[in-house]
Amino acid sequence: TDGPTDSGSMAIPCVELSNKMKIPALGLGTWQAPPGKVEEVVKFAIDAGYRHFDCAYFYQNENEIGNAVQQKIKEGAVKREDLFIVTKLWNTFHEKSLVKVGFQKSLAALQLDYLDLYLMHFPMGFKSNLHIFFDPRGFKMLCSAAQRSLPLLSTTFLCLQVECHPYLTQEKLLKYCKSKGIAVTAYSPLGSPNRPWAKPGEPTLLDDPKIKDIAARHHKSPAQVLIRFLVQRDIIVIPKSDKPHRVEENMKVFDFELSKKEMDVILSFNRNWRAVPVVQYVPYHPSYPFVLFL
């Protein structure tokens, strides 16, 4: 991690991407944020010190996030250049002619002139039989069109966002990304405890006795331990919560450190278990990235 952001009540360290841009190591995830509550949560998060917000066209709440950001900018609480806004190209916009369309829809909803990072949400095109890597010419055209306002926009693989937590430690993938200079962001860092498709008997990280023991030793919550575990592995983390006290609590992970023994214990939890396998959407797509045993 690099130096901290100017983040109000608490400084959040940054991770430097391969193009020298700096992304806060902790951000606010917005997937499954309830409609009507997202705007207030984002405003609270900005006041609390968050500067990194992870969004997506698919989440259908970019307009609320945009409202919150614009209000805080107008109040003088934050400047646009202080924020790191990430959103994602949805699967229906993978064709070359549609990449810019998807980009502009998100930009308009977020009420922004530029994005700090634009990701491909999933490596699977809908409404077409595109290859897993879609058509990069669409992104190149987007870069060309946005060059004046986005001098740092690049089609280089800067960051990979994947599910990562103690039950899915992603060690091989992390090693590969590090060798290629690709930063990694962890979604569902708490194991997505509120996922609507959860089945009885599936593991719950927040209730794991060993996690609870480690948390008690550090006078922290289990969620803080899970976030800290990823931060110490140089992984960018985007926990989501619509509860202000949890949003604030999740930030307080930079004032303690897990020991090597504690890190090793948590790493031993790996069982290659996915909380979000995307199976409910497209298990038979030719570019579906996960191995399934159906």
mmCIF file of C-alpha atoms in Angstrom:
data_model
loop_
_atom_site.group_PDB
_atom_site.id
_atom_site.type_symbol
_atom_site.label_atom_id
_atom_site.label_comp_id
_atom_site.label_asym_id
_atom_site.label_seq_id
_atom_site.Cartn_x
_atom_site.Cartn_y
_atom_site.Cartn_z
ATOM 1 C CA THR A 1 0.000 0.000 0.000
ATOM 2 C CA ASP A 2 0.994 3.604 -0.566
ATOM 3 C CA GLY A 3 0.221 6.790 1.313
ATOM 4 C CA PRO A 4 -3.195 7.575 2.763
ATOM 5 C CA THR A 5 -5.986 9.470 1.088
ATOM 6 C CA ASP A 6 -7.260 12.712 2.569
ATOM 7 C CA SER A 7 -10.248 11.011 4.074
ATOM 8 C CA GLY A 8 -11.631 13.134 6.841
ATOM 9 C CA SER A 9 -11.946 11.262 10.112
ATOM 10 C CA MET A 10 -9.686 8.369 9.173
ATOM 11 C CA ALA A 11 -6.880 7.960 6.655
ATOM 12 C CA ILE A 12 -7.242 5.027 4.266
ATOM 13 C CA PRO A 13 -4.011 3.805 2.634
ATOM 14 C CA CYS A 14 -3.840 3.546 -1.144
ATOM 15 C CA VAL A 15 -2.689 0.855 -3.547
ATOM 16 C CA GLU A 16 -0.797 2.065 -6.606
ATOM 17 C CA LEU A 17 -1.976 0.598 -9.897
ATOM 18 C CA SER A 18 0.461 -0.173 -12.696
ATOM 19 C CA ASN A 19 -0.443 3.110 -14.428
ATOM 20 C CA LYS A 20 0.542 5.014 -11.237
ATOM 21 C CA MET A 21 -3.040 5.856 -10.284
ATOM 22 C CA LYS A 22 -3.748 5.368 -6.592
ATOM 23 C CA ILE A 23 -6.860 3.555 -5.420
ATOM 24 C CA PRO A 24 -7.933 3.540 -1.755
ATOM 25 C CA ALA A 25 -7.353 0.092 -0.257
ATOM 26 C CA LEU A 26 -10.846 0.133 1.234
ATOM 27 C CA GLY A 27 -14.018 1.110 -0.561
ATOM 28 C CA LEU A 28 -17.758 0.849 -0.168
ATOM 29 C CA GLY A 29 -19.466 -1.907 -2.120
ATOM 30 C CA THR A 30 -22.949 -1.090 -3.408
ATOM 31 C CA TRP A 31 -24.263 -4.459 -4.626
ATOM 32 C CA GLN A 32 -27.595 -5.374 -2.990
ATOM 33 C CA ALA A 33 -27.812 -1.952 -1.362
ATOM 34 C CA PRO A 34 -31.570 -1.434 -0.870
ATOM 35 C CA PRO A 35 -33.226 1.063 -3.232
ATOM 36 C CA GLY A 36 -33.964 4.291 -1.442
ATOM 37 C CA LYS A 37 -31.181 3.762 1.115
ATOM 38 C CA VAL A 38 -28.115 3.871 -1.107
ATOM 39 C CA GLU A 39 -28.018 7.648 -1.382
ATOM 40 C CA GLU A 40 -27.998 8.201 2.381
ATOM 41 C CA VAL A 41 -25.419 5.468 2.963
ATOM 42 C CA VAL A 42 -23.051 6.939 0.376
ATOM 43 C CA LYS A 43 -23.418 10.412 1.873
ATOM 44 C CA PHE A 44 -22.680 9.008 5.321
ATOM 45 C CA ALA A 45 -19.698 7.086 3.968
ATOM 46 C CA ILE A 46 -18.206 10.215 2.397
ATOM 47 C CA ASP A 47 -18.565 12.063 5.693
ATOM 48 C CA ALA A 48 -16.975 9.107 7.499
ATOM 49 C CA GLY A 49 -13.951 9.188 5.191
ATOM 50 C CA TYR A 50 -14.662 6.768 2.342
ATOM 51 C CA ARG A 51 -13.313 7.913 -0.998
ATOM 52 C CA HIS A 52 -13.579 4.700 -3.056
ATOM 53 C CA PHE A 53 -17.012 3.581 -4.275
ATOM 54 C CA ASP A 54 -17.617 0.392 -6.229
ATOM 55 C CA CYS A 55 -20.642 0.634 -8.515
ATOM 56 C CA ALA A 56 -22.163 -1.189 -11.480
ATOM 57 C CA TYR A 57 -24.824 -0.645 -14.135
ATOM 58 C CA PHE A 58 -26.282 -4.011 -13.105
ATOM 59 C CA TYR A 59 -26.854 -2.880 -9.509
ATOM 60 C CA GLN A 60 -29.472 -0.384 -10.748
ATOM 61 C CA ASN A 61 -28.539 2.231 -8.160
ATOM 62 C CA GLU A 62 -25.964 4.385 -9.954
ATOM 63 C CA ASN A 63 -28.401 7.314 -10.000
ATOM 64 C CA GLU A 64 -28.695 7.313 -6.197
ATOM 65 C CA ILE A 65 -24.920 7.138 -5.844
ATOM 66 C CA GLY A 66 -24.586 10.018 -8.287
ATOM 67 C CA ASN A 67 -27.070 12.091 -6.279
ATOM 68 C CA ALA A 68 -25.098 11.497 -3.093
ATOM 69 C CA VAL A 69 -21.750 12.329 -4.675
ATOM 70 C CA GLN A 70 -23.047 15.511 -6.271
ATOM 71 C CA GLN A 71 -24.646 16.690 -3.040
ATOM 72 C CA LYS A 72 -21.425 16.174 -1.082
ATOM 73 C CA ILE A 73 -19.429 17.985 -3.755
ATOM 74 C CA LYS A 74 -21.871 20.918 -3.631
ATOM 75 C CA GLU A 75 -21.602 20.999 0.157
ATOM 76 C CA GLY A 76 -17.839 21.234 -0.139
ATOM 77 C CA ALA A 77 -17.387 18.031 1.860
ATOM 78 C CA VAL A 78 -15.319 16.490 -0.922
ATOM 79 C CA LYS A 79 -13.901 17.294 -4.352
ATOM 80 C CA ARG A 80 -14.398 15.067 -7.383
ATOM 81 C CA GLU A 81 -10.647 14.514 -7.652
ATOM 82 C CA ASP A 82 -10.618 13.157 -4.086
ATOM 83 C CA LEU A 83 -12.933 10.311 -5.066
ATOM 84 C CA PHE A 84 -12.176 7.031 -6.815
ATOM 85 C CA ILE A 85 -15.325 5.875 -8.590
ATOM 86 C CA VAL A 86 -15.445 2.420 -10.134
ATOM 87 C CA THR A 87 -18.259 1.019 -12.239
ATOM 88 C CA LYS A 88 -18.674 -1.863 -14.647
ATOM 89 C CA LEU A 89 -19.633 -2.694 -18.219
ATOM 90 C CA TRP A 90 -22.640 -5.005 -18.148
ATOM 91 C CA ASN A 91 -22.836 -8.171 -20.246
ATOM 92 C CA THR A 92 -25.329 -6.733 -22.743
ATOM 93 C CA PHE A 93 -22.828 -4.074 -23.861
ATOM 94 C CA HIS A 94 -19.898 -6.290 -24.883
ATOM 95 C CA GLU A 95 -20.209 -5.724 -28.636
ATOM 96 C CA LYS A 96 -17.813 -3.133 -30.031
ATOM 97 C CA SER A 97 -20.599 -0.730 -30.953
ATOM 98 C CA LEU A 98 -22.185 -0.953 -27.495
ATOM 99 C CA VAL A 99 -19.209 -0.519 -25.147
ATOM 100 C CA LYS A 100 -19.375 3.262 -25.342
ATOM 101 C CA VAL A 101 -23.162 3.150 -24.935
ATOM 102 C CA GLY A 102 -22.839 1.219 -21.678
ATOM 103 C CA PHE A 103 -20.100 3.559 -20.478
ATOM 104 C CA GLN A 104 -22.158 6.670 -21.206
ATOM 105 C CA LYS A 105 -25.248 5.273 -19.474
ATOM 106 C CA SER A 106 -23.262 4.755 -16.278
ATOM 107 C CA LEU A 107 -21.559 8.132 -16.578
ATOM 108 C CA ALA A 108 -24.929 9.871 -16.956
ATOM 109 C CA ALA A 109 -26.515 7.995 -14.043
ATOM 110 C CA LEU A 110 -23.545 8.763 -11.798
ATOM 111 C CA GLN A 111 -23.618 12.413 -12.970
ATOM 112 C CA LEU A 112 -19.877 12.379 -13.589
ATOM 113 C CA ASP A 113 -17.560 13.646 -16.320
ATOM 114 C CA TYR A 114 -15.190 10.698 -15.963
ATOM 115 C CA LEU A 115 -14.659 7.401 -14.155
ATOM 116 C CA ASP A 116 -11.512 6.438 -12.296
ATOM 117 C CA LEU A 117 -11.751 2.757 -13.218
ATOM 118 C CA TYR A 118 -14.071 0.956 -15.637
ATOM 119 C CA LEU A 119 -14.265 -2.813 -15.314
ATOM 120 C CA MET A 120 -15.879 -5.532 -17.402
ATOM 121 C CA HIS A 121 -18.427 -6.952 -14.958
ATOM 122 C CA PHE A 122 -18.328 -10.564 -16.168
ATOM 123 C CA PRO A 123 -16.356 -12.191 -18.995
ATOM 124 C CA MET A 124 -19.566 -13.317 -20.686
ATOM 125 C CA GLY A 125 -21.348 -11.402 -23.417
ATOM 126 C CA PHE A 126 -25.135 -11.545 -23.588
ATOM 127 C CA LYS A 127 -27.103 -11.187 -26.832
ATOM 128 C CA SER A 128 -24.059 -12.445 -28.731
ATOM 129 C CA ASN A 129 -21.617 -15.342 -28.847
ATOM 130 C CA LEU A 130 -18.606 -13.249 -27.980
ATOM 131 C CA HIS A 131 -15.397 -14.811 -26.752
ATOM 132 C CA ILE A 132 -14.517 -14.567 -23.065
ATOM 133 C CA PHE A 133 -12.335 -11.529 -23.810
ATOM 134 C CA PHE A 134 -15.160 -9.836 -25.774
ATOM 135 C CA ASP A 135 -14.094 -7.316 -28.456
ATOM 136 C CA PRO A 136 -11.293 -5.071 -27.156
ATOM 137 C CA ARG A 137 -11.777 -2.687 -30.090
ATOM 138 C CA GLY A 138 -14.813 -1.304 -28.296
ATOM 139 C CA PHE A 139 -12.706 -0.345 -25.299
ATOM 140 C CA LYS A 140 -10.032 1.133 -27.571
ATOM 141 C CA MET A 141 -12.660 3.281 -29.276
ATOM 142 C CA LEU A 142 -13.914 4.359 -25.856
ATOM 143 C CA CYS A 143 -10.392 5.335 -24.798
ATOM 144 C CA SER A 144 -9.940 7.363 -27.964
ATOM 145 C CA ALA A 145 -13.256 9.167 -27.552
ATOM 146 C CA ALA A 146 -12.641 9.971 -23.884
ATOM 147 C CA GLN A 147 -8.951 10.799 -24.122
ATOM 148 C CA ARG A 148 -9.292 14.518 -23.393
ATOM 149 C CA SER A 149 -11.183 14.058 -20.161
ATOM 150 C CA LEU A 150 -9.555 10.745 -19.269
ATOM 151 C CA PRO A 151 -5.819 10.998 -19.943
ATOM 152 C CA LEU A 152 -5.123 7.996 -17.723
ATOM 153 C CA LEU A 153 -7.772 5.728 -19.210
ATOM 154 C CA SER A 154 -6.132 2.554 -20.425
ATOM 155 C CA THR A 155 -7.032 -0.865 -21.772
ATOM 156 C CA THR A 156 -4.156 -2.355 -19.780
ATOM 157 C CA PHE A 157 -5.350 -4.893 -17.226
ATOM 158 C CA LEU A 158 -4.960 -2.772 -14.103
ATOM 159 C CA CYS A 159 -7.241 -4.497 -11.637
ATOM 160 C CA LEU A 160 -9.089 -7.784 -11.287
ATOM 161 C CA GLN A 161 -12.129 -7.947 -9.020
ATOM 162 C CA VAL A 162 -12.921 -11.402 -7.676
ATOM 163 C CA GLU A 163 -14.608 -13.020 -4.720
ATOM 164 C CA CYS A 164 -12.032 -13.468 -1.969
ATOM 165 C CA HIS A 165 -12.295 -14.317 1.734
ATOM 166 C CA PRO A 166 -10.903 -17.025 4.067
ATOM 167 C CA TYR A 167 -13.042 -19.764 2.475
ATOM 168 C CA LEU A 168 -11.790 -18.725 -0.984
ATOM 169 C CA THR A 169 -8.247 -17.412 -0.516
ATOM 170 C CA GLN A 170 -7.348 -17.273 -4.243
ATOM 171 C CA GLU A 171 -3.630 -17.849 -3.538
ATOM 172 C CA LYS A 172 -2.666 -19.024 -7.037
ATOM 173 C CA LEU A 173 -4.616 -16.234 -8.696
ATOM 174 C CA LEU A 174 -3.094 -13.598 -6.414
ATOM 175 C CA LYS A 175 0.403 -14.850 -7.164
ATOM 176 C CA TYR A 176 -0.297 -14.685 -10.903
ATOM 177 C CA CYS A 177 -1.754 -11.170 -10.700
ATOM 178 C CA LYS A 178 1.204 -9.954 -8.676
ATOM 179 C CA SER A 179 3.592 -11.326 -11.300
ATOM 180 C CA LYS A 180 1.735 -9.327 -13.964
ATOM 181 C CA GLY A 181 1.370 -6.105 -11.970
ATOM 182 C CA ILE A 182 -2.401 -6.495 -11.690
ATOM 183 C CA ALA A 183 -4.069 -5.242 -8.504
ATOM 184 C CA VAL A 184 -6.794 -7.398 -6.966
ATOM 185 C CA THR A 185 -10.044 -6.221 -5.400
ATOM 186 C CA ALA A 186 -12.052 -8.575 -3.188
ATOM 187 C CA TYR A 187 -15.819 -8.546 -3.392
ATOM 188 C CA SER A 188 -17.904 -10.399 -0.799
ATOM 189 C CA PRO A 189 -14.996 -10.175 1.685
ATOM 190 C CA LEU A 190 -17.295 -11.273 4.512
ATOM 191 C CA GLY A 191 -18.604 -14.274 2.583
ATOM 192 C CA SER A 192 -21.814 -12.516 1.467
ATOM 193 C CA PRO A 193 -23.785 -13.466 4.607
ATOM 194 C CA ASN A 194 -27.011 -11.883 3.313
ATOM 195 C CA ARG A 195 -27.038 -13.565 -0.096
ATOM 196 C CA PRO A 196 -30.643 -14.503 -0.925
ATOM 197 C CA TRP A 197 -29.663 -17.897 -2.375
ATOM 198 C CA ALA A 198 -27.922 -19.152 0.786
ATOM 199 C CA LYS A 199 -28.716 -22.769 1.648
ATOM 200 C CA PRO A 200 -29.048 -24.277 5.137
ATOM 201 C CA GLY A 201 -25.747 -25.633 6.403
ATOM 202 C CA GLU A 202 -23.520 -23.422 4.257
ATOM 203 C CA PRO A 203 -20.556 -21.931 6.148
ATOM 204 C CA THR A 204 -20.841 -18.515 7.786
ATOM 205 C CA LEU A 205 -17.538 -16.722 8.189
ATOM 206 C CA LEU A 206 -18.790 -14.161 10.682
ATOM 207 C CA ASP A 207 -19.802 -16.978 13.043
ATOM 208 C CA ASP A 208 -16.573 -18.970 12.751
ATOM 209 C CA PRO A 209 -15.261 -19.593 16.321
ATOM 210 C CA LYS A 210 -11.619 -19.047 15.336
ATOM 211 C CA ILE A 211 -12.448 -15.727 13.676
ATOM 212 C CA LYS A 212 -14.362 -14.714 16.792
ATOM 213 C CA ASP A 213 -11.404 -15.655 19.013
ATOM 214 C CA ILE A 214 -8.973 -13.590 16.926
ATOM 215 C CA ALA A 215 -11.414 -10.676 16.945
ATOM 216 C CA ALA A 216 -11.737 -10.804 20.731
ATOM 217 C CA ARG A 217 -7.950 -10.743 21.165
ATOM 218 C CA HIS A 218 -7.746 -7.537 19.126
ATOM 219 C CA HIS A 219 -10.934 -6.001 20.551
ATOM 220 C CA LYS A 220 -12.359 -5.936 17.047
ATOM 221 C CA SER A 221 -15.404 -7.406 15.325
ATOM 222 C CA PRO A 222 -15.223 -10.557 13.174
ATOM 223 C CA ALA A 223 -15.929 -8.377 10.117
ATOM 224 C CA GLN A 224 -12.946 -6.166 10.920
ATOM 225 C CA VAL A 225 -10.695 -9.221 11.195
ATOM 226 C CA LEU A 226 -11.902 -10.527 7.817
ATOM 227 C CA ILE A 227 -11.248 -7.160 6.173
ATOM 228 C CA ARG A 228 -7.849 -6.807 7.845
ATOM 229 C CA PHE A 229 -6.893 -10.304 6.650
ATOM 230 C CA LEU A 230 -7.334 -9.165 3.056
ATOM 231 C CA VAL A 231 -5.689 -5.763 3.559
ATOM 232 C CA GLN A 232 -2.555 -7.487 4.890
ATOM 233 C CA ARG A 233 -2.439 -9.526 1.688
ATOM 234 C CA ASP A 234 -2.351 -6.274 -0.330
ATOM 235 C CA ILE A 235 -5.889 -6.853 -1.575
ATOM 236 C CA ILE A 236 -8.278 -3.940 -2.105
ATOM 237 C CA VAL A 237 -11.478 -4.579 -0.143
ATOM 238 C CA ILE A 238 -15.033 -3.359 -0.832
ATOM 239 C CA PRO A 239 -17.342 -4.492 1.987
ATOM 240 C CA LYS A 240 -20.967 -3.462 1.615
ATOM 241 C CA SER A 241 -23.353 -2.366 4.339
ATOM 242 C CA ASP A 242 -26.426 -0.156 4.435
ATOM 243 C CA LYS A 243 -26.075 0.336 8.201
ATOM 244 C CA PRO A 244 -24.113 3.495 9.093
ATOM 245 C CA HIS A 245 -22.480 1.994 12.190
ATOM 246 C CA ARG A 246 -21.219 -0.967 10.126
ATOM 247 C CA VAL A 247 -19.976 1.326 7.365
ATOM 248 C CA GLU A 248 -17.962 3.224 9.952
ATOM 249 C CA GLU A 249 -16.797 0.088 11.747
ATOM 250 C CA ASN A 250 -15.509 -1.456 8.527
ATOM 251 C CA MET A 251 -13.103 1.473 8.121
ATOM 252 C CA LYS A 252 -11.403 0.859 11.445
ATOM 253 C CA VAL A 253 -9.008 -1.812 10.242
ATOM 254 C CA PHE A 254 -5.805 0.191 9.902
ATOM 255 C CA ASP A 255 -5.025 0.522 13.608
ATOM 256 C CA PHE A 256 -4.178 -3.125 14.300
ATOM 257 C CA GLU A 257 -2.272 -5.961 12.663
ATOM 258 C CA LEU A 258 -2.802 -9.700 12.554
ATOM 259 C CA SER A 259 0.201 -11.801 13.513
ATOM 260 C CA LYS A 260 1.755 -14.261 11.081
ATOM 261 C CA LYS A 261 0.290 -17.087 13.134
ATOM 262 C CA GLU A 262 -3.174 -15.543 12.928
ATOM 263 C CA MET A 263 -2.807 -14.991 9.196
ATOM 264 C CA ASP A 264 -1.738 -18.619 8.730
ATOM 265 C CA VAL A 265 -4.697 -19.857 10.763
ATOM 266 C CA ILE A 266 -7.133 -17.859 8.635
ATOM 267 C CA LEU A 267 -5.429 -18.931 5.397
ATOM 268 C CA SER A 268 -5.946 -22.561 6.455
ATOM 269 C CA PHE A 269 -9.728 -22.035 6.220
ATOM 270 C CA ASN A 270 -9.613 -22.203 2.422
ATOM 271 C CA ARG A 271 -12.056 -24.679 0.918
ATOM 272 C CA ASN A 272 -12.441 -23.108 -2.548
ATOM 273 C CA TRP A 273 -16.026 -22.262 -1.648
ATOM 274 C CA ARG A 274 -17.834 -19.527 -3.553
ATOM 275 C CA ALA A 275 -20.626 -17.555 -1.951
ATOM 276 C CA VAL A 276 -21.387 -15.935 -5.325
ATOM 277 C CA PRO A 277 -20.895 -18.535 -8.076
ATOM 278 C CA VAL A 278 -23.112 -16.645 -10.569
ATOM 279 C CA VAL A 279 -24.701 -20.030 -11.215
ATOM 280 C CA GLN A 280 -28.226 -18.625 -10.955
ATOM 281 C CA TYR A 281 -27.628 -16.508 -14.044
ATOM 282 C CA VAL A 282 -25.567 -18.203 -16.718
ATOM 283 C CA PRO A 283 -24.194 -21.654 -15.794
ATOM 284 C CA TYR A 284 -24.286 -22.917 -19.374
ATOM 285 C CA HIS A 285 -22.776 -19.892 -21.098
ATOM 286 C CA PRO A 286 -19.757 -21.036 -23.193
ATOM 287 C CA SER A 287 -17.552 -18.486 -21.435
ATOM 288 C CA TYR A 288 -18.761 -19.215 -17.884
ATOM 289 C CA PRO A 289 -15.508 -18.976 -15.879
ATOM 290 C CA PHE A 290 -16.104 -21.442 -13.035
ATOM 291 C CA VAL A 291 -15.950 -25.231 -12.940
ATOM 292 C CA LEU A 292 -19.347 -26.635 -12.012
ATOM 293 C CA PHE A 293 -20.442 -30.029 -10.792
ATOM 294 C CA LEU A 294 -24.161 -30.037 -11.511
#
